[in-house]
Amino acid sequence: VYGLSWLVMATVLLVLK
């Protein structure tokens, strides 16, 4: 499911932030 992609992206952004 593509729904998981945005979730992973959001998590990565939070980690990099």
PDB file of C-alpha atoms in Angstrom, residues 2-15:
ATOM      1  CA  TYR A   2       1.189   3.508  -0.838  1.00  0.00           C
ATOM      2  CA  GLY A   3      -0.267   4.761   2.438  1.00  0.00           C
ATOM      3  CA  LEU A   4       2.807   3.399   4.189  1.00  0.00           C
ATOM      4  CA  SER A   5       5.114   5.505   2.023  1.00  0.00           C
ATOM      5  CA  TRP A   6       3.983   8.853   3.426  1.00  0.00           C
ATOM      6  CA  LEU A   7       4.218   7.426   6.933  1.00  0.00           C
ATOM      7  CA  VAL A   8       7.826   6.369   6.373  1.00  0.00           C
ATOM      8  CA  MET A   9       8.602   9.730   4.785  1.00  0.00           C
ATOM      9  CA  ALA A  10       7.145  11.598   7.758  1.00  0.00           C
ATOM     10  CA  THR A  11       9.167   9.439  10.156  1.00  0.00           C
ATOM     11  CA  VAL A  12      12.391  10.095   8.257  1.00  0.00           C
ATOM     12  CA  LEU A  13      11.739  13.838   8.245  1.00  0.00           C
ATOM     13  CA  LEU A  14      11.203  13.776  12.012  1.00  0.00           C
ATOM     14  CA  VAL A  15      14.445  11.858  12.508  1.00  0.00           C
TER      15      VAL A  15
END
